[in-house]
Short mmCIF file of C-alpha atoms and ligand atoms in Angstrom, two decimals:
data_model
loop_
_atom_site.label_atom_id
_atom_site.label_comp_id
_atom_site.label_asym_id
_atom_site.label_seq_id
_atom_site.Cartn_x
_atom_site.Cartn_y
_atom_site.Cartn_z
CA UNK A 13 -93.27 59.20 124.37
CA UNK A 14 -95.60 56.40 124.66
CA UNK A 15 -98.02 56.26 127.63
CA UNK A 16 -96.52 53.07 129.65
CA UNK A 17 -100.83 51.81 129.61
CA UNK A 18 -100.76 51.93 125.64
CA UNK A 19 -99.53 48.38 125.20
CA UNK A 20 -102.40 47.22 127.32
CA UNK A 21 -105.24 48.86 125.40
CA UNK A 22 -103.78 47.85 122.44
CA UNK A 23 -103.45 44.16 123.80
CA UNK A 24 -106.98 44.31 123.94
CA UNK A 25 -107.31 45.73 120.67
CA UNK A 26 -108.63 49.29 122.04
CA UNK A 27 -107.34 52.22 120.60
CA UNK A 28 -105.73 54.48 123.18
CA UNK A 29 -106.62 57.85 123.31
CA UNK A 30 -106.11 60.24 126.46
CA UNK A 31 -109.52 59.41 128.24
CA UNK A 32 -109.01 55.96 127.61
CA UNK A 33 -105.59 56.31 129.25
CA UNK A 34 -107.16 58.10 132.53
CA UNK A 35 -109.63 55.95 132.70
CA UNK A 36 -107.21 52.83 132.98
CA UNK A 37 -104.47 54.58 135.08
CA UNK A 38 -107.32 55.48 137.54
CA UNK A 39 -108.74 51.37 137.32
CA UNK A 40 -104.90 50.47 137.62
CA UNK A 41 -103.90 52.47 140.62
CA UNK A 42 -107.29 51.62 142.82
CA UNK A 43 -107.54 47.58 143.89
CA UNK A 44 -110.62 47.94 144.99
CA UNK A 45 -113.62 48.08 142.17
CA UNK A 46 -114.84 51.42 141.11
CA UNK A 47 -118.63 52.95 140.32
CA UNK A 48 -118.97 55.27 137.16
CA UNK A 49 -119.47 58.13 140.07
CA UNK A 50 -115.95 56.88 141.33
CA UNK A 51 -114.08 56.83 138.48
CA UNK A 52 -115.78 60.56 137.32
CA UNK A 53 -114.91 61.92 140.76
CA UNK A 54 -111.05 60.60 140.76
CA UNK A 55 -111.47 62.20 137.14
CA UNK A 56 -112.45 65.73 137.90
CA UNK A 57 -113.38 67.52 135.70
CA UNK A 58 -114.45 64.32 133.48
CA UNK A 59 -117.82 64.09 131.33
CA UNK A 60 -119.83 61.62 132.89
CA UNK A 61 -121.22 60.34 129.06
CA UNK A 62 -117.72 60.03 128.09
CA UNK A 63 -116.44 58.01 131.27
CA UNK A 64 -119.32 56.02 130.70
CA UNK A 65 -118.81 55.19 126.88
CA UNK A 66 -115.00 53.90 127.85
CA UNK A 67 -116.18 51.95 130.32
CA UNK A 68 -118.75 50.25 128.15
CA UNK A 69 -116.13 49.97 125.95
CA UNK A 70 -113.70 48.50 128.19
CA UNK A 71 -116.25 45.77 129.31
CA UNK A 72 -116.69 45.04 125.52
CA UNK A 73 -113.28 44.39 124.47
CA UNK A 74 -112.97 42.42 127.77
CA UNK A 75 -110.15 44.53 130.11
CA UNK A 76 -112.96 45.21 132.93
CA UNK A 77 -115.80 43.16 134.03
CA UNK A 78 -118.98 44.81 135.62
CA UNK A 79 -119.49 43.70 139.47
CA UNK A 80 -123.08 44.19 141.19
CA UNK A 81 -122.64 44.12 144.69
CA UNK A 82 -125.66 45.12 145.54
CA UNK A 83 -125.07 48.80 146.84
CA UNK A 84 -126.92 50.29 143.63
CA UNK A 85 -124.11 51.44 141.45
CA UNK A 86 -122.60 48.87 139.09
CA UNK A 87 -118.93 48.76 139.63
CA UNK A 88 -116.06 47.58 137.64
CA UNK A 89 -112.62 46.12 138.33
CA UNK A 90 -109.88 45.21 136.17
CA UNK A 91 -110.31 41.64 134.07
CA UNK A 92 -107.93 38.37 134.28
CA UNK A 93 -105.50 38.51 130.93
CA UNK A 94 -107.29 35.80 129.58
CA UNK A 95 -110.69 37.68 129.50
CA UNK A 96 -111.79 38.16 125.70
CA UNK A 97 -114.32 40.31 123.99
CA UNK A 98 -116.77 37.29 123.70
CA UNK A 99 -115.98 35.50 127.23
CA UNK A 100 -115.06 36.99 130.22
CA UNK A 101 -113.43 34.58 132.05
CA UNK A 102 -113.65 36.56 135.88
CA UNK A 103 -115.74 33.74 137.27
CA UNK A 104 -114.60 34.83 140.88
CA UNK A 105 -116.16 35.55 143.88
CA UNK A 106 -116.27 39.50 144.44
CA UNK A 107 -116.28 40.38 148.64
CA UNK A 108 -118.27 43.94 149.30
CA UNK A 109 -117.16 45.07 152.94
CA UNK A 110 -120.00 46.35 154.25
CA UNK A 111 -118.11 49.37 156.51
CA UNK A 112 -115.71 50.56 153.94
CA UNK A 113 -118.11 49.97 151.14
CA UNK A 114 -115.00 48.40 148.77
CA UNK A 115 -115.87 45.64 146.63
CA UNK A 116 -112.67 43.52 146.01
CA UNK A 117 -112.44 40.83 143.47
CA UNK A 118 -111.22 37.67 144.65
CA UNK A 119 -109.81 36.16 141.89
CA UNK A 120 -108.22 32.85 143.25
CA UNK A 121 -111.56 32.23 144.46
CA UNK A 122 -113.80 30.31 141.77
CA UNK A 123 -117.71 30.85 141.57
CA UNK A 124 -118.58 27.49 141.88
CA UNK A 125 -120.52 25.67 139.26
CA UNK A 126 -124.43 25.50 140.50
CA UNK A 127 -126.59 22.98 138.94
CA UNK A 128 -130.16 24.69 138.17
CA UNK A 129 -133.18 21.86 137.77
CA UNK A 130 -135.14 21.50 134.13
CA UNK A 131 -134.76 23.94 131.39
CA UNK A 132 -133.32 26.68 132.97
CA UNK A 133 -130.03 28.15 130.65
CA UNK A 134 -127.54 30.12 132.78
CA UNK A 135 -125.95 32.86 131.20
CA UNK A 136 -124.24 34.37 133.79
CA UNK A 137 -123.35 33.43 137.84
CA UNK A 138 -122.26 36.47 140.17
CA UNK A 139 -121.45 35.56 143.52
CA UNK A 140 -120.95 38.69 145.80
CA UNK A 141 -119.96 37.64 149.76
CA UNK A 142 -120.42 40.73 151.96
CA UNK A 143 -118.42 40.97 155.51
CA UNK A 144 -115.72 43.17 156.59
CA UNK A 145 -112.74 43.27 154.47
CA UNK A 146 -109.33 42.40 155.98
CA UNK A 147 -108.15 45.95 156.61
CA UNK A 148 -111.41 46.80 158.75
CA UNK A 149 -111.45 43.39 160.68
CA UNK A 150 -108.56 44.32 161.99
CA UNK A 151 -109.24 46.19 165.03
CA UNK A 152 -105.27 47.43 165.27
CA UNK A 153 -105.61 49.32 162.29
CA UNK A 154 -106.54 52.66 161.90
CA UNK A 155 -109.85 53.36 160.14
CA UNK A 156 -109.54 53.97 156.28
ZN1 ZN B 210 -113.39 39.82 132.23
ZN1 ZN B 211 -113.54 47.36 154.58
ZN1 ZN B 212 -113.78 40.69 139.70
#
């Protein structure tokens, strides 16, 4: 029987093989964006190489982006549909809460478009806001 996650590797033209498959399922069922050291340790026992090499390929055929959010680790979080191989199109604003430590992408929220003096060429824009996220501002709920 075919893995229900199969139709979206091979939407993005990634051929699913079991890893591949863990890897997503893990991306899928956490909101919040997940570090190579994440993604290994909700993986257990996973080679870290291999978990590595599907997410690099996963940011190449455009189903996750890469997020820095300044806490050292790269992370990565699920792409909009209309992300491609050649254009990711995830020009949101990410949010890193600086007591849980999640970095949410905020995807109705649009990096906006900075104008840079002279010559300079952007290639990319990354704009990480850092606060507390909704579930730790509020004081009535318990700590996650
Ligand atoms: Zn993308
Ligand atoms: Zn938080
Ligand atoms: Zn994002």
């Amino acid at each position: 029987m075919a893995h229900p996650l199969e139709d979206t590797l091979i939407a993005k033209q990634i051929t699913p093989t079991a890893m591949r498959l863990l890897v997503l399922d893990v991306l899928v069922q956490h909101p919040a964006a997940l570090s190579l050291t994440d993604v290994e340790a909700l993986l257990q026992p996973a080679d870290r190489i291999t978990v590595h090499r599907t997410l690099k390929t996963f940011t190449d055929k455009g189903l996750v982006h890469r997020i820095e959010d300044g806490s050292g680790a790269v992370k990565f979080a699920l792409c909009e549909p209309s992300c491609t191989p050649e254009h990711h199109q995830d020009l949101h604003v990410h949010f890193f809460c600086t007591r849980c430590r999640e970095t949410a992408c905020l995807p109705t929220v649009a990096v906006p478009v900075i104008a840079l003096p002279g010559a300079y060429q952007v290639q990319e824009t990354s704009l990480v806001m850092k606060g507390l996220c909704a579930r730790c501002a509020d004081a009535t709920l318990p700590p996650a």
